[in-house]
XYZ file of C-alpha atoms in Angstrom:
655
model
C -3.014 23.154 -16.052
C -5.656 24.919 -17.882
C -3.250 24.754 -20.950
C -2.541 21.297 -20.243
C -6.374 20.481 -20.518
C -6.594 22.922 -23.388
C -4.067 21.078 -25.649
C -5.733 17.434 -24.377
C -9.324 19.171 -25.812
C -7.330 19.754 -28.978
C -5.827 15.775 -29.356
C -9.350 14.606 -28.198
C -10.914 16.329 -31.472
C -8.167 15.830 -33.658
C -8.195 11.960 -32.595
C -9.345 9.145 -35.101
C -12.562 8.880 -34.107
C -13.144 12.349 -32.121
C -13.184 11.859 -28.578
C -15.958 13.159 -26.527
C -14.243 12.436 -23.095
C -10.607 11.001 -21.990
C -10.249 9.136 -18.909
C -7.028 9.436 -17.143
C -6.338 7.205 -14.678
C -3.646 6.983 -11.625
C -2.096 3.749 -12.611
C 0.619 2.841 -14.492
C 0.806 -0.080 -16.673
C 0.623 -2.381 -13.802
C -2.125 -0.733 -11.730
C -0.167 0.278 -9.102
C -1.000 2.310 -6.160
C 2.216 4.173 -5.732
C 3.745 4.878 -9.909
C 6.918 6.345 -10.680
C 7.265 10.306 -11.868
C 7.036 9.586 -15.270
C 3.150 7.681 -14.566
C 2.271 10.324 -12.369
C -0.391 11.788 -15.753
C -3.540 12.259 -13.752
C -1.334 14.473 -11.213
C -0.113 15.988 -13.934
C -3.642 16.973 -15.648
C -5.357 18.129 -12.410
C -2.902 19.198 -9.711
C -4.077 16.687 -7.331
C -1.521 14.609 -5.675
C -3.277 11.727 -3.669
C -2.535 8.156 -4.846
C -5.877 7.477 -5.547
C -8.482 9.620 -8.063
C -9.347 9.573 -11.458
C -9.419 12.448 -14.018
C -11.892 12.835 -16.709
C -12.029 15.589 -19.377
C -14.809 16.382 -21.764
C -14.730 19.217 -24.201
C -16.497 21.269 -21.473
C -15.865 19.710 -18.590
C -13.190 18.607 -16.028
C -13.895 16.221 -13.182
C -11.541 14.690 -10.601
C -13.185 11.586 -8.507
C -11.312 10.746 -5.486
C -12.290 8.816 -2.050
C -13.116 10.231 1.639
C -9.461 10.000 2.555
C -8.592 12.678 -0.153
C -11.803 14.924 -0.251
C -10.032 17.401 1.986
C -6.413 17.457 0.338
C -8.744 17.255 -3.268
C -10.337 20.143 -2.626
C -7.498 22.631 -1.640
C -5.163 21.273 -4.988
C -7.815 21.488 -7.384
C -8.099 25.057 -9.589
C -11.522 26.510 -9.896
C -11.950 24.734 -13.569
C -12.058 21.302 -12.112
C -14.807 19.519 -10.328
C -14.416 17.418 -7.010
C -16.609 14.323 -7.255
C -16.575 12.286 -3.858
C -16.758 9.005 -4.426
C -19.563 7.333 -2.166
C -21.380 10.550 -2.570
C -21.689 11.659 -6.119
C -22.736 9.429 -9.149
C -19.696 6.669 -10.014
C -17.447 7.795 -12.874
C -19.180 5.385 -15.254
C -22.643 6.182 -14.481
C -21.693 10.188 -15.145
C -20.646 9.528 -18.401
C -23.417 7.298 -19.487
C -25.976 10.283 -18.099
C -23.703 12.834 -19.309
C -22.442 11.736 -22.472
C -24.558 11.782 -25.746
C -25.090 8.600 -27.334
C -22.613 7.069 -29.564
C -20.163 8.715 -27.601
C -16.422 7.870 -28.054
C -14.535 7.681 -24.586
C -11.013 7.340 -24.706
C -8.554 5.905 -22.493
C -5.022 4.283 -22.547
C -6.305 0.691 -21.954
C -2.571 0.084 -20.728
C -3.519 1.861 -17.488
C -7.144 0.457 -17.034
C -7.847 -3.168 -14.958
C -10.097 -5.848 -16.816
C -12.416 -5.546 -14.248
C -12.741 -1.695 -14.537
C -13.000 -2.008 -18.693
C -15.230 -4.581 -18.340
C -17.180 -2.376 -15.892
C -17.848 0.979 -18.160
C -18.152 -1.325 -21.061
C -20.841 -2.450 -19.522
C -22.444 0.696 -18.483
C -22.374 2.524 -21.615
C -24.053 0.022 -24.109
C -26.925 1.058 -22.127
C -26.296 4.318 -24.658
C -24.298 2.617 -27.350
C -20.917 4.644 -26.580
C -18.099 3.223 -26.697
C -14.792 2.817 -24.760
C -12.232 3.915 -27.313
C -8.318 2.813 -27.229
C -6.376 5.963 -27.714
C -3.492 5.328 -30.394
C -1.178 6.402 -28.146
C -1.186 8.151 -24.749
C -2.320 11.230 -25.338
C -1.511 12.662 -21.702
C 2.316 11.613 -22.955
C 1.709 13.743 -25.846
C 1.288 17.116 -23.935
C 3.851 16.377 -20.943
C 6.788 18.273 -22.363
C 8.809 18.049 -19.518
C 8.164 13.721 -18.693
C 10.518 12.638 -16.015
C 12.807 9.572 -18.058
C 11.847 6.223 -17.437
C 14.043 4.605 -14.184
C 16.867 2.675 -15.369
C 17.923 1.907 -11.550
C 19.396 -1.659 -11.239
C 17.779 -4.971 -10.413
C 19.283 -6.883 -6.923
C 18.731 -10.627 -5.923
C 17.004 -10.740 -2.814
C 19.132 -13.496 -0.617
C 17.187 -16.328 0.752
C 18.147 -15.455 3.951
C 15.608 -12.683 4.001
C 13.423 -14.271 1.073
C 12.794 -17.463 2.765
C 11.496 -19.278 -0.007
C 13.586 -20.168 -3.337
C 12.213 -18.602 -6.820
C 11.998 -22.688 -7.688
C 9.755 -23.428 -4.818
C 7.424 -20.451 -5.777
C 7.096 -21.720 -9.360
C 6.492 -25.135 -8.033
C 3.624 -23.883 -6.279
C 2.469 -21.003 -9.020
C 2.757 -24.035 -11.780
C 0.312 -26.873 -9.327
C -2.367 -23.744 -8.898
C -1.765 -23.280 -13.054
C -2.941 -27.140 -13.556
C -5.599 -27.156 -11.125
C -7.102 -24.179 -12.502
C -7.246 -25.993 -15.908
C -4.334 -23.164 -17.274
C -1.482 -23.689 -18.981
C 0.241 -20.166 -18.139
C -0.235 -16.974 -16.121
C 0.625 -12.875 -16.797
C 2.058 -12.131 -13.981
C 1.619 -8.146 -14.035
C 1.136 -6.998 -10.288
C 5.167 -5.415 -9.723
C 5.202 -6.682 -6.364
C 4.315 -10.336 -7.498
C 6.650 -10.111 -10.386
C 9.373 -9.316 -7.382
C 8.113 -11.852 -4.827
C 7.783 -14.855 -7.168
C 11.637 -14.285 -8.879
C 13.156 -12.828 -5.442
C 14.461 -9.807 -6.900
C 13.522 -6.333 -5.972
C 14.232 -2.911 -7.545
C 13.853 1.356 -7.043
C 11.875 1.723 -10.056
C 9.317 3.108 -7.675
C 9.721 5.618 -4.938
C 9.496 4.126 -1.437
C 8.610 0.309 -3.180
C 11.191 -1.892 -3.758
C 10.168 -2.932 -7.327
C 11.289 -2.754 -10.662
C 8.868 -2.578 -13.888
C 9.064 -5.654 -15.415
C 5.953 -7.970 -16.374
C 6.426 -12.394 -16.229
C 4.614 -14.822 -17.988
C 4.876 -18.346 -16.195
C 3.975 -21.295 -18.170
C 3.967 -25.168 -17.147
C 7.294 -25.670 -18.383
C 8.661 -22.194 -18.855
C 9.292 -18.717 -17.244
C 9.627 -15.066 -18.546
C 11.119 -11.979 -17.217
C 9.869 -8.678 -19.018
C 12.311 -6.520 -18.320
C 14.867 -3.055 -19.387
C 17.857 -5.086 -19.810
C 20.160 -2.187 -19.186
C 19.195 -2.984 -15.325
C 20.158 -6.201 -15.036
C 24.172 -6.937 -14.053
C 25.966 -10.022 -15.323
C 25.504 -11.676 -11.842
C 21.757 -10.935 -11.904
C 21.584 -12.151 -15.764
C 23.425 -15.513 -13.983
C 20.809 -15.450 -11.411
C 17.691 -15.614 -13.671
C 19.670 -18.478 -16.454
C 20.752 -20.327 -13.005
C 16.522 -20.234 -12.463
C 15.413 -20.794 -15.695
C 13.908 -17.644 -16.436
C 14.824 -16.092 -19.269
C 15.005 -12.310 -19.560
C 13.311 -10.500 -22.398
C 13.034 -6.291 -23.028
C 9.986 -5.287 -21.123
C 8.417 -4.056 -24.170
C 8.239 -7.723 -25.692
C 5.246 -8.360 -23.479
C 2.883 -7.133 -25.875
C 3.864 -9.245 -28.468
C 5.055 -12.196 -26.570
C 1.489 -12.097 -25.079
C 0.176 -12.870 -28.833
C 2.288 -15.139 -29.261
C 1.189 -17.048 -25.579
C -2.416 -16.826 -26.823
C -1.769 -18.744 -30.097
C 0.433 -21.259 -27.934
C 3.463 -20.551 -29.818
C 6.025 -18.792 -26.926
C 8.419 -21.576 -26.543
C 11.540 -20.733 -23.864
C 15.270 -21.912 -24.829
C 15.098 -23.449 -21.457
C 11.416 -24.581 -22.074
C 11.200 -27.781 -20.238
C 13.880 -27.125 -17.533
C 11.387 -25.606 -14.669
C 9.085 -28.516 -15.543
C 11.366 -31.873 -14.989
C 13.237 -30.224 -12.267
C 10.004 -30.501 -10.258
C 8.515 -34.084 -11.690
C 6.204 -34.152 -8.482
C 3.806 -31.944 -9.917
C 0.219 -33.268 -9.975
C -0.264 -32.669 -13.922
C -4.260 -33.483 -13.402
C -5.664 -32.695 -16.838
C -2.422 -32.486 -18.556
C -1.155 -35.484 -20.794
C 2.976 -36.537 -21.582
C 3.229 -36.076 -25.563
C 6.230 -38.217 -25.144
C 8.182 -35.450 -27.735
C 11.180 -34.313 -25.747
C 11.574 -31.538 -28.175
C 8.746 -29.676 -27.686
C 6.626 -29.215 -24.444
C 6.777 -31.516 -21.728
C 3.442 -31.174 -21.656
C 0.083 -31.252 -23.613
C -3.223 -29.735 -21.612
C -6.513 -30.837 -22.603
C -7.974 -27.210 -21.166
C -5.413 -24.331 -22.209
C -6.505 -21.095 -20.304
C -4.252 -18.637 -19.385
C -4.878 -16.899 -16.128
C -4.966 -13.359 -16.023
C -5.886 -11.775 -12.862
C -8.843 -9.340 -13.748
C -7.940 -6.846 -10.779
C -4.248 -6.180 -11.752
C -3.996 -7.306 -15.516
C -4.170 -3.996 -17.636
C -6.813 -4.307 -20.569
C -4.715 -3.828 -23.603
C -2.671 -7.661 -22.548
C -6.208 -8.854 -21.996
C -7.627 -7.956 -25.294
C -4.985 -9.924 -27.218
C -6.136 -13.118 -25.696
C -9.052 -15.237 -26.841
C -11.579 -14.755 -24.269
C -12.832 -18.136 -24.136
C -9.452 -19.081 -23.205
C -8.982 -16.611 -20.113
C -9.433 -17.826 -16.481
C -10.680 -14.239 -14.996
C -9.460 -15.286 -11.594
C -7.548 -13.654 -8.920
C -3.820 -13.607 -8.933
C -2.497 -17.409 -7.331
C 0.398 -15.291 -6.144
C -1.837 -13.092 -4.034
C -2.361 -15.613 -0.935
C 1.265 -17.252 -1.281
C 3.083 -13.335 -0.965
C 0.494 -12.360 1.938
C 1.458 -15.679 3.727
C 4.525 -14.722 5.640
C 7.123 -17.746 5.938
C 8.749 -18.114 8.961
C 12.343 -16.279 7.572
C 10.035 -13.529 6.752
C 7.992 -13.411 10.024
C 10.816 -12.950 11.832
C 12.537 -10.569 9.636
C 9.624 -8.665 10.306
C 9.703 -8.503 14.133
C 13.252 -7.808 13.818
C 12.753 -5.081 11.543
C 9.573 -3.372 13.571
C 12.079 -3.819 16.791
C 14.723 -1.861 15.374
C 12.268 0.500 13.808
C 10.545 1.043 17.021
C 14.037 2.266 18.752
C 14.370 4.817 16.093
C 10.582 5.801 16.847
C 11.832 6.157 20.671
C 14.773 8.188 19.807
C 12.683 10.515 17.756
C 10.290 11.504 20.513
C 13.311 11.338 23.006
C 14.593 14.039 20.514
C 11.871 15.795 19.487
C 10.414 16.269 23.165
C 13.918 18.017 23.839
C 13.464 20.113 21.274
C 10.123 21.380 21.850
C 10.674 22.337 25.470
C 14.038 24.132 24.569
C 13.112 26.121 21.313
C 9.488 26.360 22.137
C 8.971 26.311 25.802
C 6.513 23.248 25.409
C 5.595 21.184 28.477
C 6.888 18.578 27.098
C 5.926 14.927 26.183
C 4.848 14.310 29.803
C 3.770 17.561 31.437
C 0.640 19.171 30.629
C 0.571 22.571 30.653
C 0.274 26.048 27.912
C 3.443 26.852 26.584
C 5.838 29.650 27.350
C 4.909 31.877 24.566
C 7.613 34.208 24.942
C 10.609 31.878 24.716
C 9.262 30.870 21.386
C 10.480 34.548 20.299
C 14.205 34.163 21.588
C 15.752 31.830 18.902
C 15.832 31.888 15.236
C 15.673 27.968 14.873
C 12.594 26.876 13.492
C 10.969 23.052 13.468
C 8.915 22.359 10.347
C 6.373 19.383 9.746
C 9.570 18.653 7.332
C 12.379 19.191 9.364
C 11.414 17.102 12.383
C 10.408 14.046 9.710
C 13.597 14.208 8.252
C 15.249 13.699 11.655
C 12.644 10.599 11.956
C 14.683 9.288 8.627
C 18.297 10.110 9.771
C 17.008 7.748 13.232
C 15.845 4.992 10.856
C 18.673 5.448 8.487
C 21.171 4.270 11.246
C 19.469 0.864 11.816
C 20.878 -2.209 10.086
C 18.985 -3.428 6.680
C 17.911 0.199 6.015
C 16.717 0.984 2.617
C 14.936 3.743 2.535
C 11.167 4.809 3.671
C 8.379 2.832 2.648
C 5.994 5.598 2.135
C 6.551 9.715 2.172
C 6.125 10.336 6.153
C 2.866 12.292 7.001
C 3.939 14.719 9.375
C 0.875 16.472 10.263
C 0.446 19.645 12.950
C -2.729 20.767 14.086
C -5.109 21.003 11.097
C -2.949 19.680 9.099
C -3.082 15.831 10.879
C -6.960 16.255 9.885
C -5.828 16.036 6.113
C -5.919 11.913 6.319
C -2.738 11.620 3.616
C -1.194 14.839 3.810
C 2.444 15.423 2.721
C 4.521 18.197 3.827
C 6.189 20.200 0.951
C 9.266 22.282 2.525
C 8.141 25.692 0.700
C 4.577 25.289 2.386
C 4.804 23.150 5.398
C 3.666 24.704 9.274
C 5.832 24.992 11.787
C 4.921 22.989 14.668
C 3.060 24.207 17.616
C 3.236 23.128 21.309
C -0.282 23.631 21.597
C -1.172 21.453 18.709
C -1.770 18.342 18.469
C 1.354 16.237 16.109
C 0.394 13.062 14.405
C 3.061 11.538 12.430
C 2.680 8.497 10.021
C 5.617 6.662 8.834
C 7.626 3.710 8.019
C 10.390 2.117 6.226
C 11.845 -0.283 3.839
C 14.446 -2.829 5.323
C 16.028 -5.901 3.528
C 14.175 -8.349 6.391
C 11.253 -6.159 6.901
C 8.769 -3.662 5.649
C 6.979 -1.036 8.694
C 4.618 1.305 9.418
C 3.770 3.030 12.028
C 1.329 5.979 13.289
C 1.485 7.703 16.841
C -0.134 10.876 18.152
C 1.154 13.225 20.483
C 0.765 16.681 22.051
C 3.326 18.698 23.703
C 1.303 21.355 25.771
C -1.702 20.966 27.247
C -4.375 18.881 24.965
C -7.964 20.034 25.195
C -10.573 17.690 26.636
C -11.898 17.052 23.206
C -8.519 15.735 22.072
C -8.056 13.527 24.734
C -11.432 11.963 24.866
C -11.294 11.681 21.191
C -7.478 10.210 21.086
C -8.776 7.940 23.971
C -11.731 6.583 21.924
C -9.410 6.050 19.134
C -6.902 4.080 21.441
C -9.992 1.665 22.560
C -10.769 0.822 19.209
C -7.288 -0.148 18.846
C -6.515 -2.015 21.742
C -10.373 -3.760 21.475
C -9.332 -4.819 17.386
C -5.707 -5.500 18.789
C -7.126 -8.161 21.422
C -10.221 -9.787 19.342
C -10.515 -13.874 19.058
C -12.498 -15.068 15.945
C -12.722 -18.333 14.020
C -10.946 -19.138 11.098
C -13.171 -18.287 7.788
C -13.357 -14.400 9.241
C -12.499 -11.792 6.738
C -11.174 -8.182 8.400
C -14.640 -6.776 7.180
C -16.353 -8.641 10.274
C -13.183 -7.281 12.538
C -13.644 -3.493 11.372
C -16.591 -2.706 13.892
C -14.076 -3.412 16.662
C -12.299 -0.244 15.985
C -14.989 2.092 15.095
C -17.329 1.039 18.196
C -15.719 3.298 20.958
C -15.935 6.382 18.438
C -19.336 4.939 17.447
C -20.377 5.641 21.162
C -19.909 9.175 20.502
C -20.660 10.127 17.462
C -17.564 10.060 15.679
C -16.349 7.902 12.679
C -13.176 7.994 10.151
C -13.467 7.285 6.574
C -10.608 4.924 5.846
C -10.093 1.304 6.138
C -8.587 0.500 9.607
C -5.897 -2.378 8.127
C -4.417 -3.338 5.186
C -1.422 -6.122 4.584
C 2.203 -5.450 4.358
C 4.731 -6.790 2.641
C 8.044 -7.972 3.377
C 11.137 -5.744 2.127
C 7.891 -5.044 -0.470
C 4.736 -2.559 -0.864
C 3.499 -1.023 2.307
C 0.321 -1.670 1.244
C -0.248 -5.305 0.628
C -3.614 -7.633 -0.334
C -5.754 -9.590 -1.108
C -6.866 -9.243 2.354
C -7.905 -5.850 4.513
C -9.562 -4.833 7.653
C -12.349 -2.239 6.377
C -15.893 -1.613 6.803
C -16.865 -2.012 2.730
C -17.005 -5.680 1.963
C -15.038 -6.686 -1.027
C -15.251 -9.647 -3.347
C -11.345 -9.623 -3.346
C -11.074 -9.754 0.410
C -9.822 -13.253 1.645
C -9.866 -14.577 5.474
C -7.559 -13.644 7.611
C -5.272 -16.792 8.310
C -1.972 -17.929 10.261
C 1.101 -15.764 9.428
C -0.479 -13.088 7.344
C 0.956 -9.510 8.729
C -2.275 -6.602 8.851
C -2.273 -3.096 10.265
C -4.327 -1.877 13.287
C -4.796 2.098 12.823
C -8.251 3.594 13.464
C -8.771 7.504 14.159
C -10.306 10.350 14.243
C -10.019 13.792 11.788
C -11.888 17.031 12.600
C -11.659 19.394 9.638
C -9.758 22.237 10.278
C -8.758 21.410 13.974
C -6.825 18.324 14.599
C -6.165 14.376 13.506
C -5.835 11.596 15.482
C -4.317 7.776 14.241
C -2.669 4.905 16.343
C -1.271 2.456 13.889
C 0.569 -1.217 15.048
C 1.505 -3.937 12.549
C 0.078 -7.025 13.461
C 0.708 -10.687 12.768
C -2.216 -13.301 12.719
C -1.404 -16.213 14.850
C -3.171 -19.298 16.494
C -5.237 -19.041 19.482
C -6.415 -21.124 22.108
C -9.772 -21.210 23.538
C -11.507 -22.799 26.067
C -14.258 -24.100 23.433
C -13.821 -24.750 19.407
C -17.041 -24.192 18.031
C -17.344 -25.922 15.118
C -14.436 -26.910 15.027
C -13.057 -24.289 13.342
C -10.156 -23.578 15.465
C -9.877 -20.165 16.381
C -6.910 -17.148 15.748
C -5.800 -13.715 17.578
C -3.246 -11.370 16.383
C 0.219 -10.830 18.031
C 1.420 -6.813 18.047
C 4.706 -6.473 16.402
C 5.115 -2.544 16.642
C 6.779 -1.057 19.892
C 6.586 2.610 20.979
C 4.600 4.246 23.514
C 1.122 5.447 23.907
C 1.352 8.891 24.906
C -0.004 8.834 28.479
C -1.460 12.258 29.050
C -3.346 12.066 25.814
C -5.274 8.880 27.147
C -8.355 9.566 30.012
C -7.754 6.967 32.074
C -10.904 7.358 33.831
C -12.920 5.824 30.835
C -10.840 2.601 29.946
C -11.897 -0.777 31.590
C -9.472 -2.649 33.455
C -8.469 -5.356 30.684
C -7.879 -2.037 28.798
C -5.438 -0.547 31.214
C -3.630 -4.615 32.090
C -2.758 -4.913 28.216
C -1.287 -1.233 28.010
C 0.766 -1.844 31.209
C 1.934 -5.281 29.501
C 2.505 -3.844 26.138
C 4.301 -1.384 27.709
C 6.263 -3.153 29.635
C 7.420 -5.112 26.409
C 8.509 -2.114 24.788
C 10.779 -1.091 27.728
C 12.183 -4.913 28.034
C 12.558 -5.538 23.543
C 13.562 -1.918 22.495
C 16.290 -1.605 25.793
C 19.307 -2.797 23.831
C 19.003 -0.647 21.127
C 18.536 2.604 23.101
C 21.440 4.357 25.401
C 20.895 5.519 29.477
C 19.097 9.107 28.858
C 16.876 7.588 25.974
C 16.093 4.485 28.119
C 15.253 6.365 31.409
C 12.953 8.316 28.908
C 11.176 5.182 27.741
C 10.470 4.062 31.324
C 9.029 7.238 31.865
C 7.347 6.960 29.231
C 5.473 3.159 30.095
C 5.297 3.985 33.760
C 2.418 1.349 34.554
C -1.323 3.403 34.581
C -3.432 2.470 37.845
C -6.123 0.487 37.336
């Protein structure tokens, strides 16, 4: 890492203009949360592998900003030459640069890797001292990354209507209505999951995310798909042609945005998309009467750009007064699952739940046989001498591989939805811990084991966390787990009026923890895709308010995942996926209509980690009903011995 930083400083000195600082973001050209191997530039220069963070290199210092989820991990991974900057505790990167860099400082960044929102925020801060944000002539990290992984060339596949539930024509029609309402003539689509959702395609360019590196431009009468053409089969090319989508090379998006800005971007099938949708209310548009040109001429000709998702490099090619900076009109329709997607999500979670139960049955048996553990049901210290008898060991990686095997046996399985957090004891206190085969811990029957995992199926994406103990949990571990469970139940049972966002509900999951002076430093819930990204906006359930956080609405999918983490000791998290649904209430104040949640994740909560004495009757009733549904729903997918285990794991709790 030291050699890399030294090499970057040399390039910074020789750059025109010379750079006082270099920003290395985590994001790729699409502002993705998870990026491909060749786009992990921040991880390459700093050694910190978490998904969120930003590196800043000056001539004398190297600093890494990350959020509370990764404080512990970053502290462990950063070398002595790096200083950890804790978001929410230390000055933000723009304030630090303003305060610590000289007047007129030139601060370099690859603006393809920075959003419009972020770049404008930095520029505003820099103006106070006449500092300036400089677009580097090339990505300097790429210059020093000698063994940078090659670009992905994985095939683009069509996502069938039987799983997508809506046609491309239908989605384009809706998007174009939104364009007209926004007085826009086009939109630049940069987010990978939005491109995939809009065109009903999938790929494998980013690990765990079934997306393809691509951009899209949609106008009122044409649609473009910017992708490495090697990835398209003849069948996929035909599919694009049938849907009126013109395929262009990935790199052409830059020059085409310039053409778009001057209204010169015309597809060979420029009128097809519009004429096939004659019911579009064109509002501020007027018919030109010229069939050889555009079907519509706009009085207002804005170009829609999502400032939180579009890179500053593309935005810079547009006329500022001709841009509509507003959240993507695709974000909400993607989050509102259609009936086919909801049914698919439910079926995928049932199969996934069966895999998790099969895993717990297997793991319970292994822990008893190899380590003399009392097991999933009994509460006693392990028989330590048994541990010395065999040579076979269970590690965080080997057991997570076994969980993947169970999932892989299920219908429509296409891989994991993220790298499994399989963590024992103190490792479970690292919120996004990812075990490595060479350094991971061995399972310990006297320590908590937390696994946060999920899978990609053609009909849905899953995400589940369970915390278990195969020996005798301490009273503090049991008390903490019960507080987490009470918060999980409280949020999952919430009833709330239309118009409420996740920020208003977040405290429901924390109040049982706050009672003991405990808390956790991550959000409580995120949206989830339909065979797409496991983290999906625009909604969320979080203690931190967000301007981009929309109200929860019927048919949204969201997680319910409170936790508690004690550094150096243990970690607890419980997670289910929920679907927002309408709710019948005795009254209807304000005629708003009320909403509630439906759990679609099915796996037991470990009884011996629950202090039943602090549960209220309503919580006991809910647990018993949930466990009864687990038995009923998962029964067709389990063999006799697995079903017997599940029956024992879900025995009713006496109130």
